[in-house]
Coordinates of C-alpha atoms in Angstrom, one line a residue:
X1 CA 0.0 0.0 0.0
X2 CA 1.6 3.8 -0.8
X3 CA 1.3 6.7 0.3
X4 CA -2.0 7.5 -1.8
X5 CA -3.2 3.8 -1.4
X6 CA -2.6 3.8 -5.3
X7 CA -0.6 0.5 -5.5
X8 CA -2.9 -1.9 -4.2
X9 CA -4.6 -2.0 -7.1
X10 CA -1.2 -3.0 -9.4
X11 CA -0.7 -6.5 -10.2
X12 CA 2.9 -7.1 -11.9
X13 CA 2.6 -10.3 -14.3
X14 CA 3.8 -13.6 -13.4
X15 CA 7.6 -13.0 -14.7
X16 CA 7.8 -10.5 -12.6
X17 CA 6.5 -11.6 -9.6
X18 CA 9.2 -14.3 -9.6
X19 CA 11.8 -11.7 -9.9
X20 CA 10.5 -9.7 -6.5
X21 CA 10.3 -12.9 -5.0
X22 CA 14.6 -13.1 -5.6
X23 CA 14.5 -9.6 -4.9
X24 CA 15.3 -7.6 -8.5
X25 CA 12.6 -5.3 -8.4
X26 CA 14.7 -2.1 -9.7
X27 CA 12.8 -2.0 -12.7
X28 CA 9.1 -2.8 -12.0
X29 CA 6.2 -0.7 -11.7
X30 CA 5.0 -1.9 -8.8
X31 CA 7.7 -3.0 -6.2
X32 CA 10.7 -1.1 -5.2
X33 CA 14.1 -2.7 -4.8
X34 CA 13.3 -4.8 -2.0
X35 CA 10.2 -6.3 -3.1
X36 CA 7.8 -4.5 -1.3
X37 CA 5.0 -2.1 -3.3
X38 CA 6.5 0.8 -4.4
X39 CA 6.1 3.8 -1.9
X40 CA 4.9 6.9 -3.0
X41 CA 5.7 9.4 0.0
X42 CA 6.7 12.8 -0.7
X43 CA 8.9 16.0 1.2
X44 CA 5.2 17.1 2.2
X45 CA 3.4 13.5 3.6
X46 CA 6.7 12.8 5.3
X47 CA 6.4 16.5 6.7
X48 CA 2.8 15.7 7.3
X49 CA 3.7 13.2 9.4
X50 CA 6.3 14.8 11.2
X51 CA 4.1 17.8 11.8
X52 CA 1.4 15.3 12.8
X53 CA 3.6 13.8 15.6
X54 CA 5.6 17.4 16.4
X55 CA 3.0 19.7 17.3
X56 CA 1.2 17.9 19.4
X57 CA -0.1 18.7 23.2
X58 CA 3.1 20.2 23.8
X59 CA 2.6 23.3 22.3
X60 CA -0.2 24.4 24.8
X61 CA 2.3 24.1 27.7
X62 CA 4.8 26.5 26.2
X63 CA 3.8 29.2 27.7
X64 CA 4.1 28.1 31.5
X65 CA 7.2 26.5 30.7
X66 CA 8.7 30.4 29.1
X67 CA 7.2 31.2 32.2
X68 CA 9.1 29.5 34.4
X69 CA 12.6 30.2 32.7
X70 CA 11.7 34.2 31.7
X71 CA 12.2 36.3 28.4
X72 CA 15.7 35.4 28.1
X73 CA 16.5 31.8 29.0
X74 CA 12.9 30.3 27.9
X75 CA 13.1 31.5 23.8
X76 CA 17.3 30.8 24.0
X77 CA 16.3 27.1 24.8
X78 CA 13.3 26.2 22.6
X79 CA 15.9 27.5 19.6
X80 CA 18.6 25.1 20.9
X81 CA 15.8 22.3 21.0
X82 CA 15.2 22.9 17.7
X83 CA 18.7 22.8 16.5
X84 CA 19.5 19.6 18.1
X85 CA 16.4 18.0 17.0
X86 CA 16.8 19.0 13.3
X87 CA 21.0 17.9 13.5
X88 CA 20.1 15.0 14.7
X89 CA 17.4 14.2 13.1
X90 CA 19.6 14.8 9.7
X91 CA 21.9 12.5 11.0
X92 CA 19.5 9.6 11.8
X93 CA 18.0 10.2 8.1
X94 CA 21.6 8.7 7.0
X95 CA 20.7 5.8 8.9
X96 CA 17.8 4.4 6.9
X97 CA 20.2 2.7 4.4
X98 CA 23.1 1.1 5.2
X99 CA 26.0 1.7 3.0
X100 CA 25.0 3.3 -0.2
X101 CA 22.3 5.8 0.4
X102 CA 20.3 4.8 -2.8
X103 CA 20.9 1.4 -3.0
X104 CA 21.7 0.3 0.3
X105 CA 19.9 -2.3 2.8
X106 CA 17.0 -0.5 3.9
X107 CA 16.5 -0.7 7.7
X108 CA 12.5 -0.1 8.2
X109 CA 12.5 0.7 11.6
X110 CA 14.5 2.6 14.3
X111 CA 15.4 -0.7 15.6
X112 CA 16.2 -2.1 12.2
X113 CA 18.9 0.8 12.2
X114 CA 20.0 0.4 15.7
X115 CA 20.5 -3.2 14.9
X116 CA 22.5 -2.4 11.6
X117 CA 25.2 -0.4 13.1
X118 CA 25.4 -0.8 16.5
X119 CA 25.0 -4.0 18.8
X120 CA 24.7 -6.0 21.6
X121 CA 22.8 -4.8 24.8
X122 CA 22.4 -1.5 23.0
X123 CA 19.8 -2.6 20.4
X124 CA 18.1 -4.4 23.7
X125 CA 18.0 -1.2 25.6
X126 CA 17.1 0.9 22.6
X127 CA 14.1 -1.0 21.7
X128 CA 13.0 -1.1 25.4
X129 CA 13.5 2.8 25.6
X130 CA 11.3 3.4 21.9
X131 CA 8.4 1.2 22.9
X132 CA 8.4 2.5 26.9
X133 CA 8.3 6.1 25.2
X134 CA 5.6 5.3 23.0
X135 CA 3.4 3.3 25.7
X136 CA 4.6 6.8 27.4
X137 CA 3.1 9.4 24.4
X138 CA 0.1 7.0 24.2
X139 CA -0.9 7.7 27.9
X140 CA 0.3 11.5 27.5
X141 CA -2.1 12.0 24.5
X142 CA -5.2 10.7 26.4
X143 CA -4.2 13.1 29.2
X144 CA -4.4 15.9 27.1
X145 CA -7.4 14.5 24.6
X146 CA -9.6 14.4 27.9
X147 CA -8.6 18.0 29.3
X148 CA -9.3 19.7 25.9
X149 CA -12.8 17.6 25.8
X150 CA -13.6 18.6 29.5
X151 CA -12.8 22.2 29.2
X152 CA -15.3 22.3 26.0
X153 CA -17.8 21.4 28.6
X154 CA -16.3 23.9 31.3
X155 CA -16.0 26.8 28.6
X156 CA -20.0 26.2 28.3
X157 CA -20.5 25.6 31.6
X158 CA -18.4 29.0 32.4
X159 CA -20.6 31.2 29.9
X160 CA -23.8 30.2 31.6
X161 CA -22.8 29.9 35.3
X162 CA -20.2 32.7 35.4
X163 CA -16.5 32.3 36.0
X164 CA -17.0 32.4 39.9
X165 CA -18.7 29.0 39.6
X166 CA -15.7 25.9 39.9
X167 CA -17.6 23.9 37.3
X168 CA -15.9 20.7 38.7
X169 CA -15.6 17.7 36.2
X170 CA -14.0 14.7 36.3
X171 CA -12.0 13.6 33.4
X172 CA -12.8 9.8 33.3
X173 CA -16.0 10.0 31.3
X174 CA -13.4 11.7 28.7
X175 CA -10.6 9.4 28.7
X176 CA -12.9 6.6 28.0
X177 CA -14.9 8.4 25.0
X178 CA -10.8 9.0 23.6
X179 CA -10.1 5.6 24.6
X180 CA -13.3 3.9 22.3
X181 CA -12.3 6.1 19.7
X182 CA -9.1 4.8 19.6
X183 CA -10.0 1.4 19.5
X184 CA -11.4 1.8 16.1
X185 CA -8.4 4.1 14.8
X186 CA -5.8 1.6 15.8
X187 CA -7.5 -1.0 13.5
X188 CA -5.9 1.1 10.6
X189 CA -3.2 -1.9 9.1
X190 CA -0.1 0.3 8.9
X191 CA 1.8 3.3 8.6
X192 CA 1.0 3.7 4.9
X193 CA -2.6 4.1 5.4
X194 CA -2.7 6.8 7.4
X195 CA -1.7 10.0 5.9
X196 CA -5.1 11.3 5.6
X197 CA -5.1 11.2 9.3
X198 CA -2.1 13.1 9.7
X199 CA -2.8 15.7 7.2
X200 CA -6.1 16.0 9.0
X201 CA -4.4 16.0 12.2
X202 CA -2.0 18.8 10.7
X203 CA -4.8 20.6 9.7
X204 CA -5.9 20.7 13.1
X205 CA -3.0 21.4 14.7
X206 CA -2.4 24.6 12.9
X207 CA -6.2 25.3 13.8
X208 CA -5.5 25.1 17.2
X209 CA -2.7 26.5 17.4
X210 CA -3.5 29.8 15.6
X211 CA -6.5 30.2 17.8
X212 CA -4.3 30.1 21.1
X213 CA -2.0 32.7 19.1
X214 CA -4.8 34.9 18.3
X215 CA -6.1 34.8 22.3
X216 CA -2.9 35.6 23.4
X217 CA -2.7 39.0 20.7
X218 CA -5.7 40.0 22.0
X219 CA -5.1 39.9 25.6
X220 CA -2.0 41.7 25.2
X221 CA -4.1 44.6 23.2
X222 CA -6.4 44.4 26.7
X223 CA -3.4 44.8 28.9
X224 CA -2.2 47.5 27.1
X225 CA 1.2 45.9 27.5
X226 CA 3.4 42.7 27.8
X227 CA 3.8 40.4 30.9
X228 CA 6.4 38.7 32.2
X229 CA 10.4 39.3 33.0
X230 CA 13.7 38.6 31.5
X231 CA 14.1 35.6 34.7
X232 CA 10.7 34.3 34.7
X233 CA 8.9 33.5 37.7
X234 CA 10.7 34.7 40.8
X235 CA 12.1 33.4 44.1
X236 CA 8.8 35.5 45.9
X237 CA 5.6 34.3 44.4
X238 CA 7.8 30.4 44.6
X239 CA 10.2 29.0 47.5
X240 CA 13.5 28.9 45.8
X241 CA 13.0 24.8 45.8
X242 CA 10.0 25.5 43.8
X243 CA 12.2 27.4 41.0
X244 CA 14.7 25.1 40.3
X245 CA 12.3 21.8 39.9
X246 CA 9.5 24.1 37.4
X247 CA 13.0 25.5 35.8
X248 CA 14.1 21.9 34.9
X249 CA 10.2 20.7 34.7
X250 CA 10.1 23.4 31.7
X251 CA 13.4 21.6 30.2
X252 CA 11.6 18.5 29.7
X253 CA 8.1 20.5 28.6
X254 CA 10.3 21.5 25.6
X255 CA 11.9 18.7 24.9
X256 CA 8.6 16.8 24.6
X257 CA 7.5 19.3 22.3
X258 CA 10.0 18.6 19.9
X259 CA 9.9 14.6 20.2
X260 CA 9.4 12.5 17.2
X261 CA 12.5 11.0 16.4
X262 CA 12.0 7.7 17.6
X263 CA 9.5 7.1 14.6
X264 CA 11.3 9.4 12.1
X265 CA 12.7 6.7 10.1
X266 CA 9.3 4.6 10.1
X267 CA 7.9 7.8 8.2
X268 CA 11.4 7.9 6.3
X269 CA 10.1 4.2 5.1
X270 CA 7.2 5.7 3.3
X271 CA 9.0 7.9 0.9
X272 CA 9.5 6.6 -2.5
X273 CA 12.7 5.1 -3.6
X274 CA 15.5 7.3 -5.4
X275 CA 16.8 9.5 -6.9
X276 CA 16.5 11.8 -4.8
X277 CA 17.8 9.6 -1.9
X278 CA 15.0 9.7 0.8
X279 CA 18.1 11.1 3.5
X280 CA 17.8 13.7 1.0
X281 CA 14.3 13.9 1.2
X282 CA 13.7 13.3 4.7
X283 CA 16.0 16.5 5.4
X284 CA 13.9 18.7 3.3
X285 CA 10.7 17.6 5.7
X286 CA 12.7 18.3 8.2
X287 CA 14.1 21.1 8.0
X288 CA 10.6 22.3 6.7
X289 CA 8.5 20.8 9.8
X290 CA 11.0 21.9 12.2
X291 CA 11.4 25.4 11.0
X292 CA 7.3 25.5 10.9
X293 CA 6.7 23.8 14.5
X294 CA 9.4 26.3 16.3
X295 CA 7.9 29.4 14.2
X296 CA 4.5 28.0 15.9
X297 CA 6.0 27.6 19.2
X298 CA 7.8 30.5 19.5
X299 CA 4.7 32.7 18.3
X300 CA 2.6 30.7 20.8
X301 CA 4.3 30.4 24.1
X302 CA 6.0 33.7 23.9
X303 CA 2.6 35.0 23.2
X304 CA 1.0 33.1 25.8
X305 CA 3.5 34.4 28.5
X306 CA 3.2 37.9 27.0
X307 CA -0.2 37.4 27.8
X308 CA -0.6 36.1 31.2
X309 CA 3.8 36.5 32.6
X310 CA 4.1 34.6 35.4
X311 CA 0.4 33.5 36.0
X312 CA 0.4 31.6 32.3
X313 CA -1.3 28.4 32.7
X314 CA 0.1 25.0 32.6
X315 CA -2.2 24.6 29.4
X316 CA -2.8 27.5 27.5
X317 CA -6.3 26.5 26.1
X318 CA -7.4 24.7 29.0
X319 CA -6.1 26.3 31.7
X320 CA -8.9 29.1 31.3
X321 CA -6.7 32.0 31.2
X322 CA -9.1 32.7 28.5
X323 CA -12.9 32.0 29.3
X324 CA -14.3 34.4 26.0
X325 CA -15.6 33.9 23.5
X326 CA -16.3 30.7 24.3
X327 CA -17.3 28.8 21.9
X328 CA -13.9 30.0 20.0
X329 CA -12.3 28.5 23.2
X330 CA -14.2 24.7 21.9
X331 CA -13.3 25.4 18.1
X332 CA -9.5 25.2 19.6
X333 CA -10.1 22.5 22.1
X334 CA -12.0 20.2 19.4
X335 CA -9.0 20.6 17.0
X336 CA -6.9 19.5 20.0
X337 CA -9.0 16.5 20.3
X338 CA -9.3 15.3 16.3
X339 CA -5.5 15.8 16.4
X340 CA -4.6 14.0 19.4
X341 CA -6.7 10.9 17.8
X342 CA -4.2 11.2 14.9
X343 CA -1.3 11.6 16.4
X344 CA -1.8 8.9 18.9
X345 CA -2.0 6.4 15.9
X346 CA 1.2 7.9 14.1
X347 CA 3.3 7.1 17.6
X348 CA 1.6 4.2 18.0
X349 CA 2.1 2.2 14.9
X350 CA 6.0 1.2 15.3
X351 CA 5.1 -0.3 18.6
X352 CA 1.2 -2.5 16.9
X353 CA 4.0 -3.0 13.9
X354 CA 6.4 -4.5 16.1
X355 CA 4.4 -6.9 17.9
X356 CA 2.4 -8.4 15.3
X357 CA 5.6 -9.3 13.2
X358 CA 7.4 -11.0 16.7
X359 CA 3.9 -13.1 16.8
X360 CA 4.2 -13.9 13.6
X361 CA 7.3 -15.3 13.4
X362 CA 6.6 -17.1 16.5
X363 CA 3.2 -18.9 15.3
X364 CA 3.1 -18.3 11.4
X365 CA 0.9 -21.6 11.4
X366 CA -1.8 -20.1 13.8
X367 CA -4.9 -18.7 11.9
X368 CA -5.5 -16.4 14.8
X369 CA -2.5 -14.6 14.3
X370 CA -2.1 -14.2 10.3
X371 CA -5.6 -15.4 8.7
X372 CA -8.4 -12.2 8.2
X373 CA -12.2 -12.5 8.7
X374 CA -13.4 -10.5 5.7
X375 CA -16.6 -8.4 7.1
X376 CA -18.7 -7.0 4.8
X377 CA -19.0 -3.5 3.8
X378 CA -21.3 -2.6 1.0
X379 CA -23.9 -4.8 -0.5
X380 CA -22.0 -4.5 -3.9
X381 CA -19.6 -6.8 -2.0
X382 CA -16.7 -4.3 -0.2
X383 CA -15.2 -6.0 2.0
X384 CA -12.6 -4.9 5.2
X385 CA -10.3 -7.6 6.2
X386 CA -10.2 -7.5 10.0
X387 CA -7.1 -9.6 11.6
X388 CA -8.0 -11.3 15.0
X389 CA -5.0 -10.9 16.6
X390 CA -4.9 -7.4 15.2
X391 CA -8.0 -6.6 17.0
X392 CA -7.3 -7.9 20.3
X393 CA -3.7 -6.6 20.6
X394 CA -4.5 -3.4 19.8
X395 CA -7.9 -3.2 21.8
X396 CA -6.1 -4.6 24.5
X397 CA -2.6 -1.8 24.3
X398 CA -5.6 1.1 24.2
X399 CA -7.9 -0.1 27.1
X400 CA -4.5 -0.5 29.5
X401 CA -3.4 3.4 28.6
X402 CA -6.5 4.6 28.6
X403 CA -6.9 2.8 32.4
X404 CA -3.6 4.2 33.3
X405 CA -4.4 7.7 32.3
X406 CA -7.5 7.1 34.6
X407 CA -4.5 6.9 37.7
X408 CA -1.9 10.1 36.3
X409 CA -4.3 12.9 34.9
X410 CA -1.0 15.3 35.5
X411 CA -0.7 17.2 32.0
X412 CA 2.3 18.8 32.7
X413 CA 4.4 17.2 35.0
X414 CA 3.5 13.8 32.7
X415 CA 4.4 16.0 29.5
X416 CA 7.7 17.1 31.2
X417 CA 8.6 13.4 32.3
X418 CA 8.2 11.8 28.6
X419 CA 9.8 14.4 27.2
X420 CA 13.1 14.2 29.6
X421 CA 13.0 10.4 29.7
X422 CA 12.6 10.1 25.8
X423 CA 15.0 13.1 24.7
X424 CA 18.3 12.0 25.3
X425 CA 18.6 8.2 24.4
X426 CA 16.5 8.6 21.3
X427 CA 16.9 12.0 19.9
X428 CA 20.9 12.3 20.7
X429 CA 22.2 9.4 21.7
X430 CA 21.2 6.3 19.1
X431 CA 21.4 8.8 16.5
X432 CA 24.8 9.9 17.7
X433 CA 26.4 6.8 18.1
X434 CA 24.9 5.4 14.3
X435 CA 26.0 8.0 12.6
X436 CA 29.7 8.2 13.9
X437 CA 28.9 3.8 13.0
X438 CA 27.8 4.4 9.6
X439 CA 30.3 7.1 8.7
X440 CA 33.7 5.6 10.5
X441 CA 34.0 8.8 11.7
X442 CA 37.5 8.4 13.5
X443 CA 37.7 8.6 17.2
X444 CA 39.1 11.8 19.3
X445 CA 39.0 13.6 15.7
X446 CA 38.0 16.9 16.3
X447 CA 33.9 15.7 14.8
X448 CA 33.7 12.9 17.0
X449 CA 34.7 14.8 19.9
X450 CA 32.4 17.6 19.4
X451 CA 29.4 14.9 18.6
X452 CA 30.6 13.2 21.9
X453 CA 30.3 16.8 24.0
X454 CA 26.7 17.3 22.5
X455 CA 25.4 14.0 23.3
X456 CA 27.1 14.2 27.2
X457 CA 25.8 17.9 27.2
X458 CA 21.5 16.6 26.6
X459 CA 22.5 14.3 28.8
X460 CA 22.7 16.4 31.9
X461 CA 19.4 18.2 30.4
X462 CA 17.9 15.1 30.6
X463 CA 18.6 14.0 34.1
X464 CA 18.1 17.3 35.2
X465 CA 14.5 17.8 33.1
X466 CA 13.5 14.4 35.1
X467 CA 14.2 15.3 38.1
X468 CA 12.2 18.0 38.1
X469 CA 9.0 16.4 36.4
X470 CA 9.1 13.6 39.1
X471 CA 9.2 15.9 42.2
X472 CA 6.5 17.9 40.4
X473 CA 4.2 14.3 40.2
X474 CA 5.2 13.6 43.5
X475 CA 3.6 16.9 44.8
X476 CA 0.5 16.2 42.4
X477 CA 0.3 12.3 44.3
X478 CA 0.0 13.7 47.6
X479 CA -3.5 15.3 46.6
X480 CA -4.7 13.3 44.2
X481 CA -7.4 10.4 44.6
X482 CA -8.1 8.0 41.4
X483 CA -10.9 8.1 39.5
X484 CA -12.1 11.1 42.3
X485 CA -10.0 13.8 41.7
X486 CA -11.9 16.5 39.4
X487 CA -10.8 19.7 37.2

């Protein structure tokens, strides 16, 4: 299946299927040099995707986390986010063939790439830390789906009540309406059939986004001025305990924002085959979607902290420093929502990916695990081929995150956590260590070095960013009651 779903409808003669089967597929129509159906992915569905899984939740806590570092410090950081995450995003793009970069072995998946250059207890710990962080985003996205769906029915309740009323909700309801809806998303097969999802979900996210912009403009124009100061948050209004662990908590908030890379070179996979090389292409997207997400970022949070300074709320749309106009407030909260549902899928599908091909190499006799139930569409005899094992898997991954959201409904110290835990290992580290791999860059020359001092350099970040985000849950723990507690 490509990109546009076009190839499933191209059958190659006989001839030629025997030559995919040895694998000399340069020349078909239909299969690219490994055998598989040609993909059809271009700069803008790999940017799509990238966008998709970029600009995400994260964006809304932006603002509290510019907040907490000030004028100076918070901007200075998001901009070395985003140069780190584009640099070594480039790098890991090299990664997606070894050897040649247009005819090498393709590796398919981040693990495929870890297992290609480096080895040993590495690949084990790698693969461990990809699918943690995606079990991780999975439970962070129906955080954040359920807040944006409760404050739709706060902003109401708000307008008609008045703002003194405390509207109290609880966020399980929510979680379990994302959670269904989910369940029926994650029956999608693969990555290749979802880029109408993404470029929906990008859609949205640009929705949303602008909207929170737009509040923020306008409550600058009421205050007749803009909040905030060059240090952030001071010692006063916070103990000086309380500074240092929001300080690093705002680390990891950033660092979340600008995840992605642990499924970059599963949306590298969907690009089609040279020339260009897809390294080549899969820059361009990211240079593109990076360049757009930090433009979107930097217009948002700074705005939101110009806005509110130092009172900024941990989410921007949903922390009701705006209550008017309302139903503006659930156009932006909706558009959270649809993109969250997308977004989810595109982190999601390495990890459905992964364990349905161990299980079938484990049982490739069992009929539960490879045979489909065809279940009928149309009467003019559609069909959609639903897998067994498919469907209970992935039922079961979405009912256990949705339950676990149930038990940590902490947006931002959750959002800080993922984004510190996940940053280092798979955005510098793997994609450090690869590269210097696949390139024999020589060691104590003056480029390994300097890759050596960035990667030690996000490491202290890292520690640092989840340190903070744990003593900020551990504060939330000590007041909060499962399936009680209410916003």
């Amino acid at each position: 299946m490509g990109e546009n779903g076009a190839a499933k409808h191209c059958y190659p003669p006989a001839m030629e299927v025997t030559s995919v089967e040895f694998g000399h597929t340069a020349g078909s129509k239909c299969y690219d040099d490994d055998g598989r159906l040609k993909r059809t992915g271009t700069m803008w569905t790999a940017s799509a995707h990238i966008i998709t899984a970029v600009i995400g939740s994260g964006v809304l806590s932006l603002a509290w986390a510019i907040a907490q570092l000030g004028w100076v410090a918070g901007p200075a950081v998001m901009l070395l986010f985003s140069f780190v995450t584009y640099y070594t995003s480039a790098l890991l793009a090299d990664c997606y063939r070894s050897g040649d970069p247009c005819t090498g072995k393709r590796n398919y998946t981040y693990m495929d790439a870890v297992n290609a250059n480096l080895s040993g207890i590495k690949v084990q710990i790698c693969g461990f830390l990809q699918y943690a962080n995606i079990v991780g985003v999975a439970i962070g996205y129906t955080i954040a789906a359920s807040i944006s769906m409760l404050a739709i029915k706060k902003a109401n309740c708000f307008h008609v009540e008045g703002h003194g009323d405390p509207c109290s909700i609880s966020s399980t309801p929510y979680m379990i309406i994302f959670g269904v809806a989910e369940i029926f998303f994650s029956q999608i097969p693969d990555f290749d059939q979802i880029s109408w999802l993404s470029i929906l979900a990008s859609i949205m996210s640009f929705t949303y986004s602008s909207i929170g912009l737009a509040l923020g403009i306008v409550q600058v124009i009421a205050n007749k001025g803009i909040q905030g100061s060059l240090t952030g948050i001071s010692v006063g209004a916070v103990t000086p305990l309380d500074k240092v662990w929001r300080s690093l908590q705002a680390f990891g908030d950033i660092a979340f924002a600008y995840s992605y890379s642990l499924i970059l070179i599963e949306i590298q996979d969907t690009i089609r085959a040279p020339p260009p090389s897809e390294s080549k292409v899969m820059r361009r997207a990211t240079v593109v979607s990076v360049a757009v997400t930090t433009l979107f970022y930097m217009l948002c949070g700074c705005m939101g902290y110009a806005a509110f300074g130092d009172d900024a709320p941990g989410n921007l749309l949903t922390g009701f420093g705006f209550y008017e106009p309302f139903w503006l407030l659930d156009i932006a909260n909706a558009a959270i929502v649809v993109h969250l549902v997308g977004a989810y899928q595109v982190y999601c599908q390495p990890l459905f990916a992964f364990v349905e091909k161990w299980a079938q190499q484990r049982w490739p006799e069992s009929r539960y695990i490879t045979g489909e139930v065809e279940v009928p569409l149309t009467p003019n005899g559609r069909c959609y081929k639903v897998n067994l094992f498919r469907l209970t898997w992935r039922t079961a991954f979405v009912v256990a995150t949705t339950v676990v959201s149930m038990l940590l409904p902490f947006f931002n110290d959750v959002v800080g956590l993922l984004g510190a835990l996940g940053f280092w290992p798979l955005t510098v580290y793997f994609p450090v260590e690869m590269y210097i791999v696949q390139k024999k860059v020589p060691r104590w020359s003056t480029r390994w070095v300097c890759l050596q001092l960035l990667s030690v350099a996000c490491l202290i970040i890292t520690v640092a960013s989840a340190a903070g985000s744990v003593a900020g849950i551990i504060s939330d723990l000590k007041v909060y009651k499962p399936f009680v507690t209410t916003y």
